[in-house]
mmCIF file of C-alpha atoms in Angstrom:
data_model
loop_
_atom_site.group_PDB
_atom_site.id
_atom_site.type_symbol
_atom_site.label_atom_id
_atom_site.label_comp_id
_atom_site.label_asym_id
_atom_site.label_seq_id
_atom_site.Cartn_x
_atom_site.Cartn_y
_atom_site.Cartn_z
ATOM 1 C CA MET H 1 241.492 169.201 7.431
ATOM 2 C CA ARG H 2 241.762 168.516 4.010
ATOM 3 C CA ASP H 3 238.225 168.492 1.619
ATOM 4 C CA ALA H 4 238.797 164.128 1.377
ATOM 5 C CA LEU H 5 239.038 161.623 3.295
ATOM 6 C CA ASP H 6 242.905 161.440 1.963
ATOM 7 C CA ALA H 7 245.886 159.648 3.869
ATOM 8 C CA THR H 8 248.311 160.084 1.263
ATOM 9 C CA PRO H 9 251.699 159.839 1.875
ATOM 10 C CA TYR H 10 250.952 157.124 4.300
ATOM 11 C CA ASP H 11 249.487 153.731 3.163
ATOM 12 C CA ALA H 12 248.635 151.867 6.692
ATOM 13 C CA LEU H 13 248.261 152.304 9.937
ATOM 14 C CA LEU H 14 250.284 150.510 13.196
ATOM 15 C CA LEU H 15 248.832 150.354 16.677
ATOM 16 C CA LEU H 16 251.438 148.889 18.525
ATOM 17 C CA SER H 17 251.249 148.226 21.868
ATOM 18 C CA PHE H 18 252.292 146.716 25.322
ATOM 19 C CA GLY H 19 251.259 143.057 25.306
ATOM 20 C CA GLY H 20 250.299 140.746 27.550
ATOM 21 C CA PRO H 21 250.077 136.883 28.692
ATOM 22 C CA GLU H 22 246.448 135.451 27.332
ATOM 23 C CA GLY H 23 247.042 132.133 29.803
ATOM 24 C CA PRO H 24 248.840 130.513 32.665
ATOM 25 C CA ASP H 25 251.385 129.401 30.794
ATOM 26 C CA ASP H 26 252.278 132.931 29.179
ATOM 27 C CA VAL H 27 252.699 134.608 32.534
ATOM 28 C CA VAL H 28 256.257 133.429 33.493
ATOM 29 C CA PRO H 29 257.787 133.981 29.669
ATOM 30 C CA PHE H 30 255.767 137.361 28.815
ATOM 31 C CA LEU H 31 257.526 139.146 32.045
ATOM 32 C CA GLU H 32 261.065 137.371 30.982
ATOM 33 C CA ASN H 33 260.181 139.677 27.973
ATOM 34 C CA VAL H 34 259.225 142.337 29.906
ATOM 35 C CA THR H 35 262.417 142.153 32.041
ATOM 36 C CA ARG H 36 264.962 140.923 29.740
ATOM 37 C CA GLY H 37 268.653 142.001 30.336
ATOM 38 C CA ARG H 38 267.737 143.042 34.324
ATOM 39 C CA GLY H 39 268.648 139.435 35.307
ATOM 40 C CA ILE H 40 265.568 138.366 37.681
ATOM 41 C CA PRO H 41 265.329 135.055 38.215
ATOM 42 C CA LYS H 42 262.059 132.816 37.446
ATOM 43 C CA GLU H 43 261.137 131.998 40.855
ATOM 44 C CA ARG H 44 261.040 136.416 41.699
ATOM 45 C CA LEU H 45 258.510 136.525 37.995
ATOM 46 C CA LYS H 46 256.461 133.780 39.375
ATOM 47 C CA GLU H 47 255.753 136.378 42.951
ATOM 48 C CA VAL H 48 255.441 139.388 40.368
ATOM 49 C CA GLY H 49 252.803 137.579 37.845
ATOM 50 C CA ARG H 50 250.899 136.336 40.515
ATOM 51 C CA HIS H 51 248.299 139.326 39.386
ATOM 52 C CA TYR H 52 247.815 137.897 36.489
ATOM 53 C CA PHE H 53 246.969 134.591 38.163
ATOM 54 C CA LEU H 54 244.269 135.922 39.881
ATOM 55 C CA PHE H 55 242.875 136.952 36.567
ATOM 56 C CA GLY H 56 243.525 133.322 35.300
ATOM 57 C CA GLY H 57 246.632 134.425 33.955
ATOM 58 C CA VAL H 58 245.319 136.182 31.556
ATOM 59 C CA SER H 59 245.901 140.306 30.481
ATOM 60 C CA PRO H 60 242.874 142.143 29.518
ATOM 61 C CA ILE H 61 245.170 144.440 27.012
ATOM 62 C CA ASN H 62 245.089 141.841 23.959
ATOM 63 C CA ASP H 63 241.638 141.821 23.415
ATOM 64 C CA GLN H 64 241.058 145.890 24.142
ATOM 65 C CA ASN H 65 243.240 146.393 21.905
ATOM 66 C CA ARG H 66 241.492 143.880 19.579
ATOM 67 C CA ALA H 67 238.509 146.063 20.459
ATOM 68 C CA LEU H 68 240.153 149.085 19.649
ATOM 69 C CA LEU H 69 240.798 147.725 16.173
ATOM 70 C CA ASP H 70 237.521 147.112 15.511
ATOM 71 C CA ALA H 71 236.534 150.410 15.882
ATOM 72 C CA LEU H 72 239.255 152.277 14.096
ATOM 73 C CA ARG H 73 239.071 149.900 11.040
ATOM 74 C CA LYS H 74 234.798 150.800 11.540
ATOM 75 C CA ASP H 75 235.476 154.311 11.970
ATOM 76 C CA PHE H 76 237.526 154.781 9.047
ATOM 77 C CA ALA H 77 235.368 152.308 6.697
ATOM 78 C CA ASP H 78 231.761 154.815 7.565
ATOM 79 C CA HIS H 79 233.854 157.538 6.717
ATOM 80 C CA GLY H 80 235.895 156.395 3.738
ATOM 81 C CA LEU H 81 239.717 156.259 4.950
ATOM 82 C CA ASP H 82 241.009 153.537 3.059
ATOM 83 C CA LEU H 83 243.689 153.313 5.790
ATOM 84 C CA PRO H 84 244.671 149.379 6.425
ATOM 85 C CA ILE H 85 245.587 149.248 10.178
ATOM 86 C CA TYR H 86 248.450 146.679 11.793
ATOM 87 C CA TRP H 87 248.931 145.362 15.587
ATOM 88 C CA GLY H 88 252.476 144.922 16.730
ATOM 89 C CA ASN H 89 253.370 144.148 20.244
ATOM 90 C CA ARG H 90 256.917 145.416 22.418
ATOM 91 C CA ASN H 91 256.368 142.190 24.563
ATOM 92 C CA TRP H 92 253.759 139.643 23.400
ATOM 93 C CA ALA H 93 252.050 137.964 20.658
ATOM 94 C CA PRO H 94 251.730 139.550 17.463
ATOM 95 C CA TYR H 95 255.228 140.557 18.265
ATOM 96 C CA LEU H 96 256.000 144.295 16.632
ATOM 97 C CA THR H 97 259.224 142.763 14.391
ATOM 98 C CA ASP H 98 256.606 140.183 13.094
ATOM 99 C CA THR H 99 254.010 142.729 11.855
ATOM 100 C CA LEU H 100 256.386 145.324 10.213
ATOM 101 C CA ARG H 101 257.770 142.323 8.418
ATOM 102 C CA GLU H 102 254.246 141.371 7.418
ATOM 103 C CA MET H 103 253.637 145.047 6.678
ATOM 104 C CA VAL H 104 256.609 145.382 4.172
ATOM 105 C CA THR H 105 255.830 141.617 2.645
ATOM 106 C CA ASP H 106 252.229 143.576 1.968
ATOM 107 C CA GLY H 107 253.929 145.944 0.206
ATOM 108 C CA ARG H 108 253.384 148.809 2.963
ATOM 109 C CA ARG H 109 255.806 152.162 2.268
ATOM 110 C CA ARG H 110 254.793 154.721 4.485
ATOM 111 C CA ILE H 111 253.868 153.421 7.828
ATOM 112 C CA LEU H 112 252.387 155.938 10.396
ATOM 113 C CA VAL H 113 252.345 154.269 13.614
ATOM 114 C CA LEU H 114 250.103 155.105 16.940
ATOM 115 C CA ALA H 115 250.776 153.861 20.835
ATOM 116 C CA THR H 116 248.171 153.385 22.980
ATOM 117 C CA SER H 117 250.050 156.115 25.588
ATOM 118 C CA ALA H 118 248.583 159.256 25.122
ATOM 119 C CA TYR H 119 251.861 160.834 27.290
ATOM 120 C CA ALA H 120 255.566 161.802 26.880
ATOM 121 C CA SER H 121 257.335 159.419 28.785
ATOM 122 C CA TYR H 122 260.641 157.276 28.095
ATOM 123 C CA SER H 123 258.392 153.839 28.618
ATOM 124 C CA GLY H 124 255.054 155.660 26.807
ATOM 125 C CA CYS H 125 257.320 156.643 24.019
ATOM 126 C CA ARG H 126 260.709 156.266 23.287
ATOM 127 C CA GLN H 127 261.016 153.066 24.335
ATOM 128 C CA TYR H 128 258.339 152.305 21.736
ATOM 129 C CA ARG H 129 260.562 155.109 19.096
ATOM 130 C CA GLU H 130 263.316 152.271 20.212
ATOM 131 C CA ASN H 131 261.664 149.259 19.505
ATOM 132 C CA LEU H 132 261.233 150.016 16.443
ATOM 133 C CA ALA H 133 264.254 150.770 15.288
ATOM 134 C CA ASP H 134 265.350 147.351 16.687
ATOM 135 C CA ALA H 135 261.903 145.979 14.456
ATOM 136 C CA LEU H 136 263.556 147.957 11.466
ATOM 137 C CA ALA H 137 267.598 147.189 12.250
ATOM 138 C CA ALA H 138 265.934 143.388 12.280
ATOM 139 C CA LEU H 139 263.844 143.759 8.884
ATOM 140 C CA GLU H 140 267.439 145.095 7.205
ATOM 141 C CA ALA H 141 269.577 142.284 8.291
ATOM 142 C CA GLU H 142 267.195 139.938 6.238
ATOM 143 C CA GLY H 143 267.642 142.214 3.673
ATOM 144 C CA LEU H 144 263.914 144.186 2.987
ATOM 145 C CA GLU H 145 263.392 147.203 1.927
ATOM 146 C CA LEU H 146 262.394 149.312 4.756
ATOM 147 C CA PRO H 147 259.627 151.398 4.911
ATOM 148 C CA LYS H 148 259.731 155.086 6.271
ATOM 149 C CA VAL H 149 257.976 155.211 9.641
ATOM 150 C CA ASP H 150 256.877 158.133 11.311
ATOM 151 C CA LYS H 151 254.744 158.413 14.346
ATOM 152 C CA LEU H 152 251.354 160.190 15.515
ATOM 153 C CA ARG H 153 251.694 162.969 18.271
ATOM 154 C CA HIS H 154 250.607 162.610 22.200
ATOM 155 C CA TYR H 155 246.614 162.814 22.016
ATOM 156 C CA PHE H 156 246.301 163.735 26.033
ATOM 157 C CA ASN H 157 244.834 167.069 25.079
ATOM 158 C CA HIS H 158 242.349 165.805 22.061
ATOM 159 C CA PRO H 159 238.506 165.868 22.710
ATOM 160 C CA GLY H 160 238.074 162.932 21.713
ATOM 161 C CA PHE H 161 240.278 161.247 24.304
ATOM 162 C CA LEU H 162 239.099 163.757 26.668
ATOM 163 C CA GLU H 163 235.825 163.446 26.544
ATOM 164 C CA PRO H 164 234.999 159.585 27.082
ATOM 165 C CA MET H 165 237.071 160.502 30.327
ATOM 166 C CA ILE H 166 234.856 163.450 31.442
ATOM 167 C CA GLU H 167 231.671 161.262 30.619
ATOM 168 C CA GLY H 168 233.210 158.545 32.794
ATOM 169 C CA VAL H 169 233.671 160.509 35.658
ATOM 170 C CA LEU H 170 229.807 162.484 35.715
ATOM 171 C CA ARG H 171 228.505 158.753 35.657
ATOM 172 C CA SER H 172 230.427 157.549 38.506
ATOM 173 C CA LEU H 173 229.631 161.184 40.623
ATOM 174 C CA ALA H 174 226.235 159.815 39.824
ATOM 175 C CA ASP H 175 226.363 156.313 40.631
ATOM 176 C CA LEU H 176 227.628 157.331 44.264
ATOM 177 C CA PRO H 177 225.086 158.326 47.058
ATOM 178 C CA GLU H 178 223.528 161.285 46.461
ATOM 179 C CA ASP H 179 224.884 162.354 50.747
ATOM 180 C CA VAL H 180 228.407 162.089 49.209
ATOM 181 C CA ARG H 181 227.980 163.167 45.845
ATOM 182 C CA ASP H 182 228.615 166.706 45.996
ATOM 183 C CA GLY H 183 231.465 166.375 48.517
ATOM 184 C CA ALA H 184 233.003 163.528 46.817
ATOM 185 C CA HIS H 185 237.016 164.403 45.540
ATOM 186 C CA LEU H 186 238.171 162.856 42.395
ATOM 187 C CA ALA H 187 241.889 161.342 42.853
ATOM 188 C CA PHE H 188 242.831 161.315 38.772
ATOM 189 C CA SER H 189 245.467 158.579 38.633
ATOM 190 C CA THR H 190 248.366 157.411 36.462
ATOM 191 C CA HIS H 191 251.275 155.008 36.355
ATOM 192 C CA SER H 192 254.003 156.257 38.572
ATOM 193 C CA ILE H 193 257.303 156.122 37.400
ATOM 194 C CA PRO H 194 260.695 156.871 38.972
ATOM 195 C CA ASN H 195 261.594 160.906 39.711
ATOM 196 C CA ALA H 196 264.300 160.834 36.981
ATOM 197 C CA SER H 197 262.550 159.767 34.807
ATOM 198 C CA ALA H 198 259.821 162.250 35.207
ATOM 199 C CA ASP H 199 262.168 165.027 34.734
ATOM 200 C CA THR H 200 263.486 164.620 31.746
ATOM 201 C CA SER H 201 260.239 163.433 29.957
ATOM 202 C CA GLY H 202 259.389 165.820 26.922
ATOM 203 C CA PRO H 203 261.799 168.123 25.110
ATOM 204 C CA VAL H 204 264.161 169.361 26.485
ATOM 205 C CA ASP H 205 262.815 172.779 27.574
ATOM 206 C CA ASP H 206 260.145 170.605 29.532
ATOM 207 C CA HIS H 207 262.378 168.934 31.458
ATOM 208 C CA GLY H 208 262.631 169.123 35.583
ATOM 209 C CA ASP H 209 260.051 169.723 37.835
ATOM 210 C CA GLY H 210 257.981 166.505 36.469
ATOM 211 C CA GLY H 211 259.037 167.275 33.607
ATOM 212 C CA ALA H 212 256.102 166.815 30.214
ATOM 213 C CA TYR H 213 254.896 163.890 31.798
ATOM 214 C CA VAL H 214 253.444 165.365 35.101
ATOM 215 C CA LYS H 215 252.634 168.709 32.756
ATOM 216 C CA GLN H 216 250.535 167.082 30.695
ATOM 217 C CA HIS H 217 248.626 164.751 33.073
ATOM 218 C CA LEU H 218 248.188 167.525 34.992
ATOM 219 C CA ASP H 219 246.638 169.139 31.671
ATOM 220 C CA THR H 220 244.479 166.385 31.468
ATOM 221 C CA ALA H 221 243.105 166.275 34.824
ATOM 222 C CA ARG H 222 242.491 170.248 34.988
ATOM 223 C CA LEU H 223 239.931 169.699 31.951
ATOM 224 C CA ILE H 224 238.322 166.585 32.815
ATOM 225 C CA ALA H 225 237.435 168.802 36.566
ATOM 226 C CA ASP H 226 236.779 171.931 34.759
ATOM 227 C CA ALA H 227 234.408 170.018 32.467
ATOM 228 C CA VAL H 228 232.548 168.766 35.280
ATOM 229 C CA ARG H 229 231.983 171.586 37.379
ATOM 230 C CA GLU H 230 230.194 173.320 34.782
ATOM 231 C CA ARG H 231 228.428 170.780 33.646
ATOM 232 C CA THR H 232 227.726 169.165 37.442
ATOM 233 C CA GLY H 233 227.148 173.305 39.090
ATOM 234 C CA VAL H 234 229.755 171.851 41.717
ATOM 235 C CA ASP H 235 233.790 172.180 41.918
ATOM 236 C CA HIS H 236 235.459 169.020 43.406
ATOM 237 C CA PRO H 237 238.505 169.476 44.787
ATOM 238 C CA TRP H 238 240.882 167.000 42.573
ATOM 239 C CA GLN H 239 244.604 166.044 42.713
ATOM 240 C CA LEU H 240 246.751 163.448 40.581
ATOM 241 C CA VAL H 241 247.836 160.951 41.585
ATOM 242 C CA TYR H 242 250.156 157.780 41.029
ATOM 243 C CA GLN H 243 249.955 153.681 41.514
ATOM 244 C CA SER H 244 251.852 150.542 39.758
ATOM 245 C CA ARG H 245 255.409 151.316 40.911
ATOM 246 C CA SER H 246 258.178 149.152 41.264
ATOM 247 C CA GLY H 247 261.559 148.716 41.318
ATOM 248 C CA ALA H 248 263.823 149.224 44.073
ATOM 249 C CA PRO H 249 262.504 150.868 46.782
ATOM 250 C CA HIS H 250 265.045 153.460 47.397
ATOM 251 C CA ILE H 251 264.579 155.165 43.738
ATOM 252 C CA PRO H 252 262.326 158.352 44.090
ATOM 253 C CA TRP H 253 259.068 157.392 42.176
ATOM 254 C CA LEU H 254 256.487 159.760 41.808
ATOM 255 C CA GLU H 255 253.498 160.074 44.934
ATOM 256 C CA PRO H 256 251.519 160.357 46.403
ATOM 257 C CA ASP H 257 250.405 156.280 45.874
ATOM 258 C CA ILE H 258 246.760 156.025 45.416
ATOM 259 C CA CYS H 259 246.169 154.176 48.242
ATOM 260 C CA ASP H 260 248.172 156.287 50.549
ATOM 261 C CA HIS H 261 245.676 159.158 49.183
ATOM 262 C CA LEU H 262 243.346 157.353 50.011
ATOM 263 C CA GLU H 263 243.886 157.016 53.576
ATOM 264 C CA GLU H 264 244.639 160.710 53.714
ATOM 265 C CA ARG H 265 241.681 161.133 51.961
ATOM 266 C CA HIS H 266 239.248 159.799 55.241
ATOM 267 C CA ALA H 267 241.683 160.710 57.257
ATOM 268 C CA ALA H 268 240.819 164.503 56.173
ATOM 269 C CA ALA H 269 236.753 163.425 56.520
ATOM 270 C CA VAL H 270 236.431 163.780 52.835
ATOM 271 C CA PRO H 271 232.925 161.379 51.948
ATOM 272 C CA ALA H 272 233.943 159.826 49.398
ATOM 273 C CA VAL H 273 236.154 159.458 45.966
ATOM 274 C CA VAL H 274 236.321 158.813 42.511
ATOM 275 C CA MET H 275 238.862 157.346 40.894
ATOM 276 C CA ALA H 276 239.868 158.341 37.449
ATOM 277 C CA PRO H 277 242.702 156.389 35.484
ATOM 278 C CA ILE H 278 243.338 159.053 33.476
ATOM 279 C CA GLY H 279 246.823 157.874 32.131
ATOM 280 C CA PHE H 280 245.389 154.587 30.662
ATOM 281 C CA VAL H 281 244.089 153.781 27.273
ATOM 282 C CA SER H 282 242.122 151.238 28.252
ATOM 283 C CA ASP H 283 241.326 148.663 30.823
ATOM 284 C CA HIS H 284 244.504 146.418 31.251
ATOM 285 C CA MET H 285 246.309 144.636 34.001
ATOM 286 C CA GLU H 286 246.954 147.964 36.586
ATOM 287 C CA VAL H 287 243.834 148.884 35.982
ATOM 288 C CA LEU H 288 242.204 145.838 37.334
ATOM 289 C CA TYR H 289 244.598 144.610 39.891
ATOM 290 C CA ASP H 290 245.882 148.458 41.050
ATOM 291 C CA LEU H 291 242.640 150.252 41.108
ATOM 292 C CA ASP H 292 239.726 147.957 41.510
ATOM 293 C CA THR H 293 241.306 145.231 43.453
ATOM 294 C CA GLU H 294 243.752 146.890 45.638
ATOM 295 C CA ALA H 295 242.834 150.286 46.130
ATOM 296 C CA THR H 296 238.773 149.363 46.259
ATOM 297 C CA ALA H 297 240.248 146.855 48.905
ATOM 298 C CA LYS H 298 241.671 149.159 51.028
ATOM 299 C CA ALA H 299 238.924 152.244 50.750
ATOM 300 C CA ALA H 300 236.501 149.393 51.916
ATOM 301 C CA GLU H 301 239.114 149.011 54.907
ATOM 302 C CA LEU H 302 238.901 152.971 55.291
ATOM 303 C CA GLY H 303 234.619 152.736 55.191
ATOM 304 C CA LEU H 304 235.359 155.070 52.207
ATOM 305 C CA PRO H 305 232.951 154.860 49.559
ATOM 306 C CA VAL H 306 234.678 155.112 45.831
ATOM 307 C CA ARG H 307 234.489 154.179 42.393
ATOM 308 C CA ARG H 308 236.771 154.128 39.830
ATOM 309 C CA SER H 309 235.643 155.799 36.364
ATOM 310 C CA ALA H 310 236.040 154.115 32.588
ATOM 311 C CA THR H 311 239.359 154.491 30.664
ATOM 312 C CA VAL H 312 238.581 155.430 26.955
ATOM 313 C CA GLY H 313 239.050 151.854 25.518
ATOM 314 C CA ALA H 314 237.346 151.345 21.979
ATOM 315 C CA ASP H 315 235.019 154.371 22.556
ATOM 316 C CA PRO H 316 233.508 155.130 18.553
ATOM 317 C CA ARG H 317 234.899 159.314 20.399
ATOM 318 C CA PHE H 318 237.895 157.988 20.545
ATOM 319 C CA ALA H 319 238.217 156.436 17.625
ATOM 320 C CA ALA H 320 237.361 159.518 15.538
ATOM 321 C CA ALA H 321 240.187 161.247 17.522
ATOM 322 C CA ILE H 322 242.556 158.397 15.847
ATOM 323 C CA ARG H 323 241.144 159.374 12.682
ATOM 324 C CA GLU H 324 241.627 163.119 12.934
ATOM 325 C CA LEU H 325 244.611 162.719 13.857
ATOM 326 C CA VAL H 326 246.329 160.173 11.381
ATOM 327 C CA LEU H 327 244.414 162.976 8.417
ATOM 328 C CA GLU H 328 246.148 165.584 10.456
ATOM 329 C CA ARG H 329 249.254 164.425 10.426
ATOM 330 C CA ALA H 330 249.254 163.015 6.542
ATOM 331 C CA ALA H 331 248.191 166.425 5.181
ATOM 332 C CA THR H 332 251.256 167.962 7.302
ATOM 333 C CA GLU H 333 253.729 165.361 5.862
ATOM 334 C CA SER H 334 251.758 166.719 2.417
ATOM 335 C CA GLY H 335 252.475 170.561 3.056
ATOM 336 C CA THR H 336 249.260 171.609 3.506
ATOM 337 C CA ALA H 337 248.318 173.794 6.530
ATOM 338 C CA VAL H 338 246.665 172.559 9.480
ATOM 339 C CA THR H 339 245.309 173.473 12.270
ATOM 340 C CA PRO H 340 245.687 170.692 15.276
ATOM 341 C CA CYS H 341 243.489 169.869 17.347
ATOM 342 C CA ALA H 342 243.686 170.386 21.084
ATOM 343 C CA LEU H 343 242.350 171.421 24.392
ATOM 344 C CA GLY H 344 244.069 173.795 27.345
ATOM 345 C CA ALA H 345 246.622 175.132 28.136
ATOM 346 C CA LEU H 346 249.416 173.130 26.774
ATOM 347 C CA GLY H 347 248.002 172.510 22.994
ATOM 348 C CA ALA H 348 249.175 169.873 20.273
ATOM 349 C CA SER H 349 252.292 168.098 21.149
ATOM 350 C CA HIS H 350 255.348 167.766 18.636
ATOM 351 C CA ASN H 351 254.366 165.360 15.801
ATOM 352 C CA LEU H 352 258.494 164.738 15.586
ATOM 353 C CA CYS H 353 260.183 164.186 18.825
ATOM 354 C CA PRO H 354 263.322 166.228 18.740
ATOM 355 C CA VAL H 355 266.889 165.373 19.885
ATOM 356 C CA GLY H 356 266.603 165.042 24.117
ATOM 357 C CA CYS H 357 263.566 163.681 24.381
ATOM 358 C CA CYS H 358 262.630 161.500 26.840
ATOM 359 C CA PRO H 359 266.304 160.142 26.998
ATOM 360 C CA ALA H 360 266.911 156.456 27.863
ATOM 361 C CA ARG H 361 269.662 155.428 30.640
ATOM 362 C CA ALA H 362 271.838 153.829 27.738
ATOM 363 C CA PRO H 363 271.198 155.698 24.492
ATOM 364 C CA LYS H 364 269.581 153.619 21.406
ATOM 365 C CA PRO H 365 268.449 153.807 18.120
ATOM 366 C CA ALA H 366 264.976 155.103 17.781
ATOM 367 C CA ALA H 367 263.060 155.536 14.901
ATOM 368 C CA ALA H 368 260.385 158.062 14.409
ATOM 369 C CA GLY H 369 262.298 161.341 15.627
ATOM 370 C CA ALA H 370 264.591 163.826 14.581
ATOM 371 C CA ASP H 371 267.365 161.470 16.137
ATOM 372 C CA SER H 372 266.450 158.375 13.865
ATOM 373 C CA PRO H 373 268.896 156.756 11.776
ATOM 374 C CA TYR H 374 266.061 155.548 9.603
ATOM 375 C CA ALA H 375 265.192 158.930 7.625
#
């Protein structure tokens, strides 16, 4: 890393996220944004949106992104990194195109993007790059000067992402009754995706058998389980499980589902389970409903003690990790040799998504990759 905290050539960081409704009247329009082009009737969307209505029609994700923005700005200021931070969403205000237009108007010409997804997948990486390409195309049609946009590498195995989750699992284990604590199993949970999408996630060399998506999650889970064993002296069995499945029932998705897994663990006489949502950066709706509501209710029905560990959220260590990733990428772009910070067997992810990485079913332009039309 360079001696001074200098992000040159970058002049701004963009936090790019999913977005979510902030009131009951937002729920259906938000879901219309998410499902645009699929022809889903409004009445069906109201049914799909029942999870949001259980929480007053408010997704916590926007407030969680505001907290992360505050944490990043504080960390940057505390360490003398003068880099303005903006925020744009895929599906709700502040919309990405509006934010990118604001950045261009403010004179930003080299933009680094932080996506709130730590792993390789179509929806967690390439779709965000497609959103960036769409936004750049809109600005180009308006006659605006286009900035050069790059995306931070996947950070699933960065210590600043891992350490808060390790501590979360340790706290959850400590919160279990003593008589079941040492026998507790760890269920590392992430968003299920279609098998076909998983198999083509990451670079072409990683395709097949769950692709980079599964490999990266398994590496993260193994790192956390190993750290828990080292710090407690107890070797807790663990498994990667999935949640939040949607779509047609006949299409194969990654399994096992978390609720099915809890039933299996109970049938095997496991005394307790810690659910660790390693696939999510913050405690947004899918964590609150699928784990805190649905899976916790299933565990109560079974009489199985469970705890749910925290996501990284706005943890200062995560904010510090983002600062380190920004400086790492800036050094690389400036031609300075740098050793990327990464733990586990997979090493640091690529800086530039290669051709064929996480392909879409219908090819679309995607920015910030080797196949970008916006060099």
